Amino acid sequence: MSERFALQCPMPAGTEGLIELAHGAGGLLTQRLIDEVFRPAFGTATDFTHDGAVLEITGRRLAFTTDSYVVQPLFFPGGDIGSLAVNGTVNDLAMCGAEPQYLSAGFILEEGLPLDDLRRVVRSMQLAAAAAGVRLVTGDTKVVERGKGDGLFINTAGIGRLLPGLEPAPQQVRAGDAVLLSGDVGRHGIAVMSMREGLNFESAIESDSAPLAATVQRLAAAGIPLHCLRDPTRGGLATALAEIAAAGRVDLRLYEQRIAVSEPVRGACEVLGLDPLYVANEGRLVAFVPADAAEQALEILGSGPGGEYAAIIGRVERGEGRAVLESDLGASRVLDLLSGDQLPRIC
Amino acid sequence: MSERFALQCPMPAGTEGLIELAHGAGGLLTQRLIDEVFRPAFGTATDFTHDGAVLEITGRRLAFTTDSYVVQPLFFPGGDIGSLAVNGTVNDLAMCGAEPQYLSAGFILEEGLPLDDLRRVVRSMQLAAAAAGVRLVTGDTKVVERGKGDGLFINTAGIGRLLPGLEPAPQQVRAGDAVLLSGDVGRHGIAVMSMREGLNFESAIESDSAPLAATVQRLAAAGIPLHCLRDPTRGGLATALAEIAAAGRVDLRLYEQRIAVSEPVRGACEVLGLDPLYVANEGRLVAFVPADAAEQALEILGSGPGGEYAAIIGRVERGEGRAVLESDLGASRVLDLLSGDQLPRIC
């Protein structure tokens, strides 16, 4: 379970200079693509790694974010590409410390997509938007020829009002902070992967896809200083923690036994040869708060999605930017960014 | 040239209930898809036909818009998918009466895309953003397997500040208004189509892709009441005029001889069997203004992209929502929405 298999990714011969699946995995190659292609053109102010950008318009501060969704299959246990496209962007805004308000939706349809599938996805988006309290206000539809797409891709962009006094970021993380996780991990990736591979596990595994904005608003309303928030999607919990440690220039000390992984997810990961800490989640968050606010924050997380498994999973220490996981047996390993792409097209 | 060939689109056997290319053409089938699938779920307030939505956030009014770009080939005379993705969204904001400020960019890459192509596109976006005075502030990258995409799709969403006193819309159009067109039509569609089909016309035809925000700002600064603005992209000038007439419940009387079509575009349209009035533009706008402001508006349009061919092309009359084109020979025809898809994947 704790082998670093995900870090092995020899580049196939002849693919140098070409886009690979791993460039979209949210790990090391995504990071390189951003550093080598996007940053030189768009500047370091452009947010490609984080959940969104904070910007000023007519004197007010807003959060603005975008995500494209290419998950395959379109429908999976616990959700579909429509609810995912709403919850994912709602969560990115929430992680910026914003109250999500408005979404756009851009559809790229492949010729031959059944209209009934589109209706089902659109209906799912409607329900997810209502549940998250956001409004879909503008949209666009394009169609590509058969064989030039894959059924349906959706982009959603979102705008939200920044909650007063909040601007969570890795740079705000301080030694002594507690690291909280809002629920068990690995459900989304395994739910999608099981469906795609036609695997039948004894217990059905449902995606954790859910909106996290209400939870963040409750944390903020309680006056808890939210130093950093992150939803561990592509690349999983391990990649999120490794990124925050590096960007915040702090060390994280994390305890594996406090990170909940359900038995069905653990079993499926063993069958599939995956590390649940690198598997995508779509309804979980990591919060960094001062130690003296940790218990109150934990109580609030307990009432959110997956809250029965919410936990304080570690603490922040002075250091050089490493996330260190102590295993149940007392061994410790440094968490790295996901390398390669263990689960392509998971969101 | 003036046959209504574009209106013939028998549905191929066996495609009922499936997405067709014409659903993405911006014409009749796009309209039906919106009316039958998107509106029932998202409500009539959601903007799928227009250029963008006007919304309120923290007490300020903003424009918000999204578009996905699937143009093929990625590079064409006068532009590429990158500059198009910036200019297109900038123009949608401008058509809402807004000053474009911030863009997001979502990339869907196909495995095997040369990194150099991506670099070239990203560099082009950078230059287009600088030229239009907007900032790319947030982005996202996904990768799909070979054969599940088509090189590169880009979604851009945009936010802009509404210019004071402006909220152009078809419902603001009044009998007596003048209809202005900012330049010659048909360049973008023909430039892309020529490239795709490997056609070599005697004179190179370049896309008109250009930002229109500065032109709109000059019109607004001159105090010209902008009743309605529209950039005639997919479906061309004819579809834009037909939509505005129908939505504004007015008749439009238009004069074909005042609508400039360059000789190379006219010749290419004849070869390809296309009507230039239904061919996409990416740097032209239609403006509806009071008759007594028309000459001043025309002068301002003269200094914008394609301005040497800017013209007052008609006037608004009381009526039932028809756009009527009087030909050079005095015959008249009603302009309908584009039916079918004469030029797939043009933007």
XYZ file of C-alpha atoms in Angstrom, chain A residues 21 24 70-73 150 152-153 192 196 341 343-347, chain B residues 143-145 148:
21
model
C -1.647 11.461 -20.456
C -3.098 15.958 -17.244
C -13.335 14.853 -19.252
C -14.259 12.000 -16.884
C -14.926 8.642 -18.485
C -17.472 7.041 -18.158
C -15.443 11.373 -26.411
C -19.105 14.948 -23.799
C -16.614 17.321 -22.239
C -14.891 5.848 -11.624
C -14.602 1.910 -16.320
C -0.892 8.948 -14.385
C -5.908 7.037 -13.082
C -6.404 8.923 -16.328
C -9.562 10.956 -16.948
C -10.851 10.817 -13.423
C -12.411 14.292 -13.524
C -5.374 15.376 -21.302
C -7.418 12.744 -23.168
C -6.145 9.648 -24.948
C -10.548 10.910 -27.963
